[in-house]
mmCIF file of C-alpha atoms in Angstrom:
data_model
loop_
_atom_site.group_PDB
_atom_site.id
_atom_site.type_symbol
_atom_site.label_atom_id
_atom_site.label_comp_id
_atom_site.label_asym_id
_atom_site.label_seq_id
_atom_site.Cartn_x
_atom_site.Cartn_y
_atom_site.Cartn_z
ATOM 1 C CA MET C 1 90.718 -65.171 -91.326
ATOM 2 C CA ALA C 2 87.635 -64.350 -89.267
ATOM 3 C CA SER C 3 85.386 -61.528 -90.377
ATOM 4 C CA PRO C 4 85.865 -58.369 -88.272
ATOM 5 C CA LEU C 5 82.088 -58.344 -87.769
ATOM 6 C CA CYS C 6 82.102 -61.785 -86.162
ATOM 7 C CA PRO C 7 83.716 -62.527 -82.795
ATOM 8 C CA PRO C 8 86.238 -65.366 -82.679
ATOM 9 C CA PRO C 9 84.894 -68.788 -81.681
ATOM 10 C CA ASP C 10 86.111 -68.566 -78.054
ATOM 11 C CA ALA C 11 84.447 -65.158 -77.657
ATOM 12 C CA GLU C 12 81.185 -66.573 -79.022
ATOM 13 C CA ASP C 13 81.374 -69.350 -76.433
ATOM 14 C CA LYS C 14 81.914 -66.816 -73.682
ATOM 15 C CA LEU C 15 79.003 -64.729 -74.914
ATOM 16 C CA ARG C 16 76.770 -67.805 -74.742
ATOM 17 C CA ASP C 17 77.991 -68.457 -71.232
ATOM 18 C CA ILE C 18 77.316 -64.871 -70.204
ATOM 19 C CA ARG C 19 73.774 -65.061 -71.568
ATOM 20 C CA SER C 20 73.219 -68.097 -69.393
ATOM 21 C CA VAL C 21 73.955 -66.020 -66.292
ATOM 22 C CA THR C 22 70.328 -64.946 -65.981
ATOM 23 C CA ASP C 23 68.602 -67.802 -67.796
ATOM 24 C CA ALA C 24 65.167 -69.084 -66.803
ATOM 25 C CA ALA C 25 66.583 -71.539 -64.269
ATOM 26 C CA LEU C 26 68.170 -68.733 -62.235
ATOM 27 C CA SER C 27 64.974 -66.707 -62.170
ATOM 28 C CA TYR C 28 63.387 -69.287 -59.879
ATOM 29 C CA LEU C 29 66.144 -69.053 -57.266
ATOM 30 C CA GLY C 30 65.988 -66.898 -54.155
ATOM 31 C CA ALA C 31 68.237 -63.853 -53.931
ATOM 32 C CA ASP C 32 71.082 -65.587 -52.065
ATOM 33 C CA ASP C 33 71.079 -68.688 -54.270
ATOM 34 C CA PHE C 34 70.840 -66.574 -57.396
ATOM 35 C CA LEU C 35 73.853 -64.468 -56.475
ATOM 36 C CA THR C 36 75.880 -67.542 -55.559
ATOM 37 C CA ALA C 37 75.139 -69.149 -58.931
ATOM 38 C CA LEU C 38 75.753 -65.879 -60.775
ATOM 39 C CA LEU C 39 79.180 -65.292 -59.248
ATOM 40 C CA GLY C 40 80.199 -68.894 -59.817
ATOM 41 C CA ARG C 41 79.484 -68.625 -63.529
ATOM 42 C CA VAL C 42 81.210 -65.245 -63.903
ATOM 43 C CA LYS C 43 84.290 -66.515 -62.087
ATOM 44 C CA GLU C 44 84.473 -69.603 -64.294
ATOM 45 C CA ILE C 45 83.847 -67.756 -67.554
ATOM 46 C CA LEU C 46 86.572 -65.179 -66.922
ATOM 47 C CA ASP C 47 88.989 -67.721 -65.395
ATOM 48 C CA ALA C 48 89.363 -65.587 -62.257
ATOM 49 C CA ASP C 49 90.322 -66.421 -58.673
ATOM 50 C CA THR C 50 87.899 -64.024 -57.008
ATOM 51 C CA VAL C 51 84.607 -62.365 -57.819
ATOM 52 C CA ALA C 52 82.609 -59.963 -55.689
ATOM 53 C CA LEU C 53 79.331 -58.105 -55.934
ATOM 54 C CA LEU C 54 78.825 -54.892 -53.968
ATOM 55 C CA LEU C 55 75.442 -53.154 -53.921
ATOM 56 C CA LEU C 56 74.739 -49.497 -53.239
ATOM 57 C CA ASP C 57 73.067 -48.787 -49.888
ATOM 58 C CA SER C 58 69.904 -46.724 -49.495
ATOM 59 C CA SER C 59 71.889 -43.534 -48.869
ATOM 60 C CA GLY C 60 73.720 -43.891 -52.198
ATOM 61 C CA ARG C 61 77.019 -43.159 -50.450
ATOM 62 C CA GLN C 62 78.403 -46.612 -49.723
ATOM 63 C CA LEU C 63 78.817 -49.946 -51.449
ATOM 64 C CA ILE C 64 78.066 -53.002 -49.302
ATOM 65 C CA ALA C 65 79.720 -56.372 -50.006
ATOM 66 C CA THR C 66 76.720 -58.578 -50.747
ATOM 67 C CA ALA C 67 78.087 -61.760 -52.342
ATOM 68 C CA ALA C 68 81.551 -63.115 -53.140
ATOM 69 C CA SER C 69 83.495 -66.177 -54.218
ATOM 70 C CA GLY C 70 87.124 -66.288 -53.181
ATOM 71 C CA LEU C 71 86.539 -63.126 -51.155
ATOM 72 C CA GLU C 72 83.941 -64.408 -48.691
ATOM 73 C CA GLU C 73 85.554 -62.331 -45.938
ATOM 74 C CA GLU C 74 84.173 -59.189 -47.597
ATOM 75 C CA VAL C 75 80.643 -60.389 -46.955
ATOM 76 C CA SER C 76 81.159 -61.961 -43.501
ATOM 77 C CA GLN C 77 82.911 -58.819 -42.251
ATOM 78 C CA GLY C 78 80.312 -56.468 -43.732
ATOM 79 C CA VAL C 79 82.794 -54.521 -45.863
ATOM 80 C CA ARG C 80 81.608 -51.057 -46.903
ATOM 81 C CA ILE C 81 83.341 -48.976 -49.552
ATOM 82 C CA PRO C 82 82.615 -45.240 -49.903
ATOM 83 C CA VAL C 83 81.540 -44.179 -53.371
ATOM 84 C CA GLY C 84 84.566 -42.496 -54.935
ATOM 85 C CA GLY C 85 87.028 -44.293 -52.662
ATOM 86 C CA GLY C 86 89.339 -47.103 -53.747
ATOM 87 C CA PHE C 87 88.768 -49.453 -56.657
ATOM 88 C CA ALA C 88 85.067 -50.295 -56.335
ATOM 89 C CA GLY C 89 84.185 -46.792 -55.167
ATOM 90 C CA ARG C 90 85.879 -45.314 -58.210
ATOM 91 C CA ILE C 91 83.882 -47.563 -60.545
ATOM 92 C CA ALA C 92 80.602 -46.489 -58.900
ATOM 93 C CA ALA C 93 81.531 -42.805 -59.022
ATOM 94 C CA GLU C 94 82.761 -42.818 -62.628
ATOM 95 C CA ARG C 95 80.137 -45.339 -63.857
ATOM 96 C CA ARG C 96 82.618 -47.057 -66.155
ATOM 97 C CA PRO C 97 84.858 -50.158 -66.171
ATOM 98 C CA VAL C 98 88.231 -49.921 -64.430
ATOM 99 C CA ILE C 99 91.222 -52.248 -64.938
ATOM 100 C CA LEU C 100 94.087 -52.501 -62.433
ATOM 101 C CA GLU C 101 97.148 -54.336 -63.692
ATOM 102 C CA HIS C 102 98.803 -54.065 -60.290
ATOM 103 C CA VAL C 103 96.987 -53.825 -56.943
ATOM 104 C CA ASP C 104 98.577 -51.793 -54.142
ATOM 105 C CA HIS C 105 97.673 -49.592 -51.161
ATOM 106 C CA GLY C 106 97.319 -46.581 -53.410
ATOM 107 C CA ASN C 107 94.525 -47.901 -55.615
ATOM 108 C CA VAL C 108 92.368 -50.096 -53.344
ATOM 109 C CA PHE C 109 90.443 -49.173 -50.203
ATOM 110 C CA ASN C 110 89.694 -52.655 -48.887
ATOM 111 C CA PRO C 111 92.708 -54.272 -47.119
ATOM 112 C CA ILE C 112 91.227 -57.750 -47.637
ATOM 113 C CA LEU C 113 92.192 -57.531 -51.317
ATOM 114 C CA LEU C 114 95.833 -57.071 -50.314
ATOM 115 C CA GLU C 115 95.679 -59.747 -47.620
ATOM 116 C CA LYS C 116 94.345 -62.258 -50.184
ATOM 117 C CA GLY C 117 97.224 -61.460 -52.495
ATOM 118 C CA ILE C 118 95.107 -60.094 -55.340
ATOM 119 C CA GLN C 119 97.427 -58.832 -58.084
ATOM 120 C CA SER C 120 95.077 -57.749 -60.885
ATOM 121 C CA LEU C 121 91.466 -56.575 -60.977
ATOM 122 C CA VAL C 122 88.778 -55.621 -63.453
ATOM 123 C CA GLY C 123 85.467 -54.185 -62.358
ATOM 124 C CA VAL C 124 82.331 -52.737 -63.908
ATOM 125 C CA PRO C 125 79.251 -50.869 -62.660
ATOM 126 C CA LEU C 126 75.796 -52.412 -62.350
ATOM 127 C CA LEU C 127 73.465 -49.969 -64.074
ATOM 128 C CA VAL C 128 69.669 -49.838 -64.188
ATOM 129 C CA HIS C 129 68.233 -47.097 -66.410
ATOM 130 C CA GLY C 130 71.576 -45.287 -66.203
ATOM 131 C CA ALA C 131 71.698 -45.316 -62.391
ATOM 132 C CA VAL C 132 74.399 -47.225 -60.506
ATOM 133 C CA ILE C 133 73.095 -49.895 -58.144
ATOM 134 C CA GLY C 134 76.383 -51.679 -57.503
ATOM 135 C CA VAL C 135 79.746 -52.934 -58.712
ATOM 136 C CA LEU C 136 80.911 -56.337 -59.973
ATOM 137 C CA HIS C 137 84.625 -57.136 -60.021
ATOM 138 C CA VAL C 138 86.892 -60.124 -60.583
ATOM 139 C CA GLY C 139 90.545 -60.598 -59.672
ATOM 140 C CA THR C 140 93.508 -62.947 -59.932
ATOM 141 C CA VAL C 141 96.257 -63.853 -57.479
ATOM 142 C CA HIS C 142 98.799 -63.775 -60.287
ATOM 143 C CA ASN C 143 99.709 -60.905 -62.563
ATOM 144 C CA ARG C 144 97.319 -60.719 -65.466
ATOM 145 C CA VAL C 145 96.591 -58.029 -67.975
ATOM 146 C CA PHE C 146 92.815 -57.863 -68.238
ATOM 147 C CA THR C 147 91.795 -56.654 -71.690
ATOM 148 C CA SER C 148 88.997 -54.438 -72.893
ATOM 149 C CA ASP C 149 87.307 -57.619 -74.166
ATOM 150 C CA ASP C 150 87.383 -59.027 -70.625
ATOM 151 C CA ALA C 151 85.837 -55.802 -69.344
ATOM 152 C CA ALA C 152 83.170 -55.925 -72.057
ATOM 153 C CA LEU C 153 82.254 -59.507 -71.157
ATOM 154 C CA LEU C 154 82.089 -58.603 -67.478
ATOM 155 C CA GLN C 155 79.928 -55.573 -68.296
ATOM 156 C CA LEU C 156 77.530 -57.788 -70.226
ATOM 157 C CA ALA C 157 77.260 -60.053 -67.199
ATOM 158 C CA ALA C 158 76.780 -57.024 -64.931
ATOM 159 C CA ASP C 159 74.048 -55.582 -67.156
ATOM 160 C CA ARG C 160 72.106 -58.825 -67.024
ATOM 161 C CA ALA C 161 72.793 -59.243 -63.340
ATOM 162 C CA ALA C 162 71.667 -55.674 -62.574
ATOM 163 C CA LEU C 163 68.209 -56.262 -64.037
ATOM 164 C CA ALA C 164 67.880 -59.592 -62.238
ATOM 165 C CA VAL C 165 69.075 -58.157 -58.919
ATOM 166 C CA GLN C 166 66.740 -55.185 -59.288
ATOM 167 C CA SER C 167 63.829 -57.516 -60.004
ATOM 168 C CA LEU C 168 64.649 -59.699 -57.008
ATOM 169 C CA ARG C 169 65.038 -56.695 -54.748
ATOM 170 C CA SER C 170 61.764 -55.185 -55.938
ATOM 171 C CA ARG C 171 59.951 -58.470 -55.367
ATOM 172 C CA GLU C 172 61.409 -58.913 -51.890
ATOM 173 C CA ASP C 173 60.886 -55.243 -50.987
ATOM 174 C CA ARG C 174 57.233 -55.474 -51.993
ATOM 175 C CA ALA C 175 56.740 -58.627 -49.928
ATOM 176 C CA ALA C 176 58.499 -57.052 -46.946
ATOM 177 C CA THR C 177 56.508 -53.834 -47.341
ATOM 178 C CA ALA C 178 53.190 -55.654 -47.476
ATOM 179 C CA ALA C 179 54.116 -57.750 -44.434
ATOM 180 C CA LEU C 180 55.223 -54.654 -42.529
ATOM 181 C CA GLN C 181 52.054 -52.769 -43.350
ATOM 182 C CA ARG C 182 49.853 -55.668 -42.292
ATOM 183 C CA SER C 183 51.731 -55.931 -38.992
ATOM 184 C CA LEU C 184 51.244 -52.217 -38.290
ATOM 185 C CA LEU C 185 47.493 -52.141 -38.883
ATOM 186 C CA PRO C 186 45.363 -52.862 -35.801
ATOM 187 C CA SER C 187 45.084 -56.629 -35.376
ATOM 188 C CA ALA C 188 41.593 -56.134 -33.942
ATOM 189 C CA LEU C 189 39.393 -53.062 -33.745
ATOM 190 C CA PRO C 190 38.767 -51.916 -30.167
ATOM 191 C CA VAL C 191 35.410 -52.477 -28.499
ATOM 192 C CA MET C 192 34.028 -49.367 -26.809
ATOM 193 C CA ARG C 193 30.531 -48.670 -25.534
ATOM 194 C CA GLY C 194 28.711 -46.144 -27.648
ATOM 195 C CA VAL C 195 30.950 -46.562 -30.726
ATOM 196 C CA GLU C 196 30.768 -49.045 -33.619
ATOM 197 C CA ILE C 197 33.809 -49.402 -35.892
ATOM 198 C CA ALA C 198 34.648 -51.053 -39.222
ATOM 199 C CA ALA C 199 37.670 -50.690 -41.514
ATOM 200 C CA ARG C 200 39.243 -51.724 -44.795
ATOM 201 C CA TYR C 201 42.816 -51.705 -46.087
ATOM 202 C CA VAL C 202 43.534 -52.699 -49.698
ATOM 203 C CA PRO C 203 47.055 -52.488 -51.197
ATOM 204 C CA GLY C 204 47.187 -50.965 -54.672
ATOM 205 C CA ASP C 205 48.495 -52.472 -57.890
ATOM 206 C CA GLY C 206 51.415 -50.038 -57.936
ATOM 207 C CA PRO C 207 54.273 -49.831 -55.444
ATOM 208 C CA VAL C 208 52.946 -50.340 -51.933
ATOM 209 C CA GLY C 209 52.918 -47.049 -50.101
ATOM 210 C CA GLY C 210 52.556 -45.646 -46.594
ATOM 211 C CA ASP C 211 48.780 -45.433 -46.058
ATOM 212 C CA TRP C 212 47.548 -46.429 -42.618
ATOM 213 C CA TYR C 213 44.721 -46.126 -40.126
ATOM 214 C CA ASP C 214 44.746 -46.596 -36.381
ATOM 215 C CA VAL C 215 42.128 -46.544 -33.638
ATOM 216 C CA PHE C 216 42.764 -46.999 -29.915
ATOM 217 C CA PRO C 217 41.158 -46.255 -26.534
ATOM 218 C CA LEU C 218 42.813 -43.496 -24.502
ATOM 219 C CA PRO C 219 43.379 -43.657 -20.733
ATOM 220 C CA TRP C 220 40.846 -40.906 -19.998
ATOM 221 C CA GLY C 221 38.031 -42.717 -21.812
ATOM 222 C CA GLU C 222 38.076 -41.187 -25.295
ATOM 223 C CA LEU C 223 38.796 -42.972 -28.553
ATOM 224 C CA GLY C 224 41.832 -41.975 -30.647
ATOM 225 C CA VAL C 225 41.334 -42.129 -34.421
ATOM 226 C CA VAL C 226 44.122 -41.759 -36.992
ATOM 227 C CA VAL C 227 44.318 -41.886 -40.784
ATOM 228 C CA GLY C 228 47.525 -41.002 -42.617
ATOM 229 C CA ASP C 229 49.388 -41.178 -45.891
ATOM 230 C CA VAL C 230 53.179 -40.973 -46.205
ATOM 231 C CA ALA C 231 54.459 -39.536 -49.491
ATOM 232 C CA GLY C 232 56.545 -42.088 -51.369
ATOM 233 C CA SER C 233 56.209 -45.810 -51.758
ATOM 234 C CA GLY C 234 57.959 -49.087 -51.238
ATOM 235 C CA LEU C 235 59.688 -50.381 -48.161
ATOM 236 C CA GLY C 236 61.069 -46.956 -47.249
ATOM 237 C CA GLY C 237 57.593 -45.425 -47.149
ATOM 238 C CA ALA C 238 56.253 -48.288 -45.040
ATOM 239 C CA VAL C 239 59.133 -48.002 -42.569
ATOM 240 C CA VAL C 240 58.522 -44.260 -42.167
ATOM 241 C CA MET C 241 54.812 -44.957 -41.724
ATOM 242 C CA GLY C 242 55.643 -47.389 -38.922
ATOM 243 C CA ARG C 243 57.781 -44.807 -37.154
ATOM 244 C CA MET C 244 55.058 -42.182 -37.467
ATOM 245 C CA ARG C 245 52.417 -44.549 -36.123
ATOM 246 C CA SER C 246 54.536 -45.448 -33.108
ATOM 247 C CA SER C 247 55.433 -41.815 -32.394
ATOM 248 C CA LEU C 248 51.859 -40.614 -32.728
ATOM 249 C CA ARG C 249 50.649 -43.275 -30.296
ATOM 250 C CA SER C 250 53.258 -42.163 -27.763
ATOM 251 C CA TYR C 251 52.313 -38.495 -28.082
ATOM 252 C CA ALA C 252 48.600 -39.387 -27.893
ATOM 253 C CA LEU C 253 49.156 -40.869 -24.427
ATOM 254 C CA GLU C 254 51.038 -37.772 -23.312
ATOM 255 C CA PHE C 255 48.894 -34.949 -24.747
ATOM 256 C CA PRO C 256 45.074 -34.884 -24.531
ATOM 257 C CA ASP C 257 45.055 -32.350 -27.360
ATOM 258 C CA THR C 258 44.991 -33.357 -31.033
ATOM 259 C CA ALA C 259 46.871 -30.262 -32.213
ATOM 260 C CA ALA C 260 49.671 -30.822 -29.690
ATOM 261 C CA VAL C 261 50.045 -34.432 -30.820
ATOM 262 C CA LEU C 262 50.456 -33.439 -34.475
ATOM 263 C CA ARG C 263 52.777 -30.578 -33.571
ATOM 264 C CA LYS C 264 55.072 -32.945 -31.653
ATOM 265 C CA LEU C 265 54.890 -35.482 -34.463
ATOM 266 C CA ASP C 266 55.869 -32.813 -36.990
ATOM 267 C CA GLN C 267 58.838 -31.698 -34.886
ATOM 268 C CA LYS C 268 60.052 -35.268 -34.490
ATOM 269 C CA MET C 269 59.727 -36.125 -38.191
ATOM 270 C CA GLN C 270 61.426 -32.929 -39.388
ATOM 271 C CA TYR C 271 64.323 -33.402 -36.978
ATOM 272 C CA PHE C 272 64.968 -37.121 -37.456
ATOM 273 C CA GLU C 273 63.517 -37.988 -40.884
ATOM 274 C CA GLY C 274 64.584 -35.028 -43.033
ATOM 275 C CA GLU C 275 62.772 -35.118 -46.362
ATOM 276 C CA VAL C 276 59.658 -37.007 -45.213
ATOM 277 C CA MET C 277 56.234 -35.567 -46.052
ATOM 278 C CA ALA C 278 52.921 -36.997 -44.904
ATOM 279 C CA THR C 279 49.283 -36.065 -44.384
ATOM 280 C CA VAL C 280 47.671 -37.116 -41.108
ATOM 281 C CA SER C 281 44.270 -36.663 -39.522
ATOM 282 C CA TYR C 282 44.018 -37.253 -35.764
ATOM 283 C CA ALA C 283 40.768 -37.112 -33.806
ATOM 284 C CA MET C 284 39.529 -37.913 -30.305
ATOM 285 C CA LEU C 285 35.925 -39.012 -29.859
ATOM 286 C CA ASP C 286 34.124 -38.821 -26.502
ATOM 287 C CA PRO C 287 31.771 -41.847 -26.547
ATOM 288 C CA VAL C 288 29.546 -40.302 -23.871
ATOM 289 C CA SER C 289 28.921 -36.814 -25.291
ATOM 290 C CA GLY C 290 29.583 -37.457 -28.978
ATOM 291 C CA GLN C 291 32.052 -34.585 -29.064
ATOM 292 C CA LEU C 292 34.801 -35.022 -31.666
ATOM 293 C CA ARG C 293 37.989 -32.978 -31.539
ATOM 294 C CA ILE C 294 40.027 -33.230 -34.721
ATOM 295 C CA SER C 295 43.227 -31.802 -36.203
ATOM 296 C CA SER C 296 44.347 -32.276 -39.789
ATOM 297 C CA ALA C 297 47.870 -32.037 -41.169
ATOM 298 C CA GLY C 298 46.957 -31.655 -44.830
ATOM 299 C CA HIS C 299 44.646 -34.681 -44.846
ATOM 300 C CA PHE C 300 41.110 -34.963 -46.229
ATOM 301 C CA PRO C 301 38.366 -34.108 -43.727
ATOM 302 C CA PRO C 302 36.192 -37.093 -42.842
ATOM 303 C CA VAL C 303 32.758 -37.502 -44.383
ATOM 304 C CA VAL C 304 29.957 -37.054 -41.824
ATOM 305 C CA ALA C 305 26.465 -38.475 -42.342
ATOM 306 C CA ALA C 306 23.613 -38.159 -39.838
ATOM 307 C CA PRO C 307 19.955 -39.250 -39.836
ATOM 308 C CA GLY C 308 18.010 -36.997 -42.180
ATOM 309 C CA ARG C 309 21.171 -35.393 -43.572
ATOM 310 C CA PRO C 310 23.252 -36.439 -46.600
ATOM 311 C CA GLY C 311 26.932 -37.207 -46.245
ATOM 312 C CA ALA C 312 29.297 -34.245 -46.540
ATOM 313 C CA LEU C 313 32.905 -33.420 -45.814
ATOM 314 C CA ALA C 314 33.250 -32.141 -42.274
ATOM 315 C CA GLU C 315 34.010 -28.429 -42.035
ATOM 316 C CA ILE C 316 37.326 -28.503 -40.218
ATOM 317 C CA ALA C 317 40.563 -26.522 -40.232
ATOM 318 C CA VAL C 318 43.273 -28.114 -42.389
ATOM 319 C CA ASP C 319 46.874 -27.202 -41.582
ATOM 320 C CA ALA C 320 50.134 -27.911 -43.412
ATOM 321 C CA PRO C 321 51.186 -31.535 -43.907
ATOM 322 C CA ILE C 322 53.795 -33.129 -41.689
ATOM 323 C CA GLY C 323 57.336 -32.295 -42.761
ATOM 324 C CA VAL C 324 56.775 -29.359 -45.126
ATOM 325 C CA ALA C 325 56.862 -26.275 -42.906
ATOM 326 C CA ASP C 326 57.441 -25.082 -39.379
ATOM 327 C CA ALA C 327 53.801 -25.248 -38.373
ATOM 328 C CA ALA C 328 54.209 -24.091 -34.763
ATOM 329 C CA ARG C 329 50.474 -23.448 -34.483
ATOM 330 C CA ARG C 330 48.054 -26.235 -35.307
ATOM 331 C CA GLN C 331 44.308 -25.991 -34.969
ATOM 332 C CA VAL C 332 41.602 -28.101 -33.369
ATOM 333 C CA THR C 333 38.052 -28.275 -34.691
ATOM 334 C CA THR C 334 35.294 -29.523 -32.398
ATOM 335 C CA LEU C 335 32.294 -31.296 -33.925
ATOM 336 C CA ALA C 336 29.142 -32.207 -31.984
ATOM 337 C CA LEU C 337 27.824 -35.487 -33.372
ATOM 338 C CA VAL C 338 24.175 -36.417 -33.197
ATOM 339 C CA PRO C 339 23.129 -39.957 -32.245
ATOM 340 C CA SER C 340 23.665 -42.520 -35.048
ATOM 341 C CA ALA C 341 26.005 -40.142 -36.905
ATOM 342 C CA VAL C 342 28.640 -41.838 -39.051
ATOM 343 C CA LEU C 343 32.236 -40.675 -39.617
ATOM 344 C CA CYS C 344 34.138 -41.927 -42.664
ATOM 345 C CA PHE C 345 37.934 -41.409 -42.659
ATOM 346 C CA PHE C 346 39.827 -42.304 -45.848
ATOM 347 C CA THR C 347 43.011 -41.922 -47.899
ATOM 348 C CA ASP C 348 43.305 -40.610 -51.446
ATOM 349 C CA GLY C 349 43.461 -44.061 -53.076
ATOM 350 C CA LEU C 350 39.730 -44.356 -52.452
ATOM 351 C CA VAL C 351 38.713 -41.216 -54.358
ATOM 352 C CA GLU C 352 41.483 -40.515 -56.894
ATOM 353 C CA ARG C 353 41.321 -42.053 -60.375
ATOM 354 C CA ARG C 354 43.263 -41.348 -63.544
ATOM 355 C CA ASN C 355 41.615 -38.978 -65.995
ATOM 356 C CA LYS C 356 38.841 -38.142 -63.486
ATOM 357 C CA PRO C 357 38.563 -35.006 -61.349
ATOM 358 C CA LEU C 358 39.170 -35.554 -57.642
ATOM 359 C CA ASP C 359 35.892 -33.798 -56.888
ATOM 360 C CA ASP C 360 34.018 -36.590 -58.690
ATOM 361 C CA GLY C 361 35.402 -39.155 -56.269
ATOM 362 C CA ILE C 362 34.678 -36.961 -53.241
ATOM 363 C CA THR C 363 31.104 -36.361 -54.398
ATOM 364 C CA ARG C 364 30.528 -40.051 -54.999
ATOM 365 C CA LEU C 365 31.851 -40.886 -51.548
ATOM 366 C CA CYS C 366 29.604 -38.327 -49.870
ATOM 367 C CA GLU C 367 26.587 -39.688 -51.748
ATOM 368 C CA THR C 368 27.405 -43.228 -50.639
ATOM 369 C CA VAL C 369 28.066 -42.702 -46.927
ATOM 370 C CA SER C 370 24.881 -43.038 -44.891
ATOM 371 C CA PRO C 371 24.084 -43.306 -41.153
ATOM 372 C CA GLY C 372 24.012 -47.088 -41.033
ATOM 373 C CA PRO C 373 26.081 -49.863 -39.459
ATOM 374 C CA PRO C 374 29.810 -49.216 -40.167
ATOM 375 C CA GLU C 375 30.338 -52.617 -41.768
ATOM 376 C CA SER C 376 27.464 -51.965 -44.183
ATOM 377 C CA VAL C 377 28.885 -48.516 -44.928
ATOM 378 C CA CYS C 378 32.290 -50.047 -45.749
ATOM 379 C CA ILE C 379 30.655 -52.535 -48.100
ATOM 380 C CA SER C 380 28.682 -49.788 -49.866
ATOM 381 C CA VAL C 381 31.665 -47.435 -50.162
ATOM 382 C CA MET C 382 34.050 -50.071 -51.522
ATOM 383 C CA GLY C 383 31.392 -51.287 -53.954
ATOM 384 C CA ALA C 384 30.583 -47.804 -55.250
ATOM 385 C CA LEU C 385 34.111 -46.380 -55.472
ATOM 386 C CA VAL C 386 36.231 -49.453 -56.177
ATOM 387 C CA GLY C 387 33.960 -52.153 -57.561
ATOM 388 C CA SER C 388 35.844 -54.662 -59.699
ATOM 389 C CA GLU C 389 38.631 -52.304 -60.764
ATOM 390 C CA HIS C 390 42.016 -52.261 -59.076
ATOM 391 C CA SER C 391 43.333 -49.011 -57.693
ATOM 392 C CA ARG C 392 46.988 -48.218 -58.323
ATOM 393 C CA ASP C 393 47.206 -46.583 -54.884
ATOM 394 C CA ASP C 394 46.611 -48.113 -51.479
ATOM 395 C CA ILE C 395 43.205 -47.589 -49.884
ATOM 396 C CA ALA C 396 42.614 -47.088 -46.164
ATOM 397 C CA LEU C 397 39.025 -46.682 -44.972
ATOM 398 C CA LEU C 398 37.829 -46.294 -41.362
ATOM 399 C CA VAL C 399 34.147 -45.879 -40.476
ATOM 400 C CA LEU C 400 32.715 -45.112 -37.016
ATOM 401 C CA ARG C 401 29.130 -44.691 -35.792
ATOM 402 C CA TRP C 402 28.261 -42.969 -32.518
ATOM 403 C CA GLN C 403 25.413 -44.780 -30.761
ATOM 404 C CA PRO C 404 25.067 -43.321 -27.267
ATOM 405 C CA GLU C 405 23.635 -45.664 -24.681
ATOM 406 C CA ALA C 406 20.211 -44.775 -23.335
ATOM 407 C CA PRO C 407 20.326 -43.576 -19.693
ATOM 408 C CA SER C 408 19.253 -46.259 -17.192
#
């Protein structure tokens, strides 16, 4: 008689098979190939006719059929199951295994299960750090009483699968985020008489965020300058950043007033994006007069350095960030630049470091910025504030120098 502490031989075999679900070989597969191999093994191990994986969408309200074997229609038809509804929705809502000995209209939401003649089902949640990210279920076309041991084996597979799926999704999200951010940065800096420009963008070691800079000529001859930082990280933050960039460009063409542009941007983001929060600095530089008009939605003022004067944060009005309040009134500060003056716009990744006061980074930046060629200023700033260490946060840096042309 087997010891109660030791599983029977067939259970040990199944446990070995389950452990192989996310073995080293699978870790080298792409997401689609991995899921196909995963479901094939689960289906074989549990001697089932169907197996399906549904993953939670970004809203957390629906499960989306992502991969299946024997139920391919779920994926091809884009089946969505509301959390709390039907079999899979119940598993996600209750975060525990569910066994159905008999499938009927009263206990399943997806009609494909009935059309395929599924008689019995067992499903379990995919959990990562206690949070549901999806549901894994198997079924048979004949009556079968799934046991608690079957559910436990399926849960073991789901636990391993959840970590692997999360890792794959994180890897792909990071790649997509980085690609999206690169595509949204200016492909080439504009050439404008009287203004020299240089820039840097460096992604951080942590989750890629929503930092960006933009610079573009305006129809009436001025230069638009933008630096922003969307709260949050990952693909979602980058997508929001892209929407903000596009919207701001549109408003910049419509309103020759920096405060009006940020006010419209704030209204749009609060209405359509809900919980988004971001800091943005938008300025317009007249390359003939050297006049700079700037509005700030919670963002750092730029550092200004002029011949004979050390670098210092510009004295400008700073209003509420985008998305946090009904800022009906936004302010414009006008700065009169002197010839050869340098403006340094930046995001917090450049000056913030763990266990160091923010003021230390600001002071160091001001000491480093000098009225020289923008490319040289970028080199000096990145060397002094970043050096060989890697910042956890993204860094956006934009440097401009006003060099008015001598009258003919």
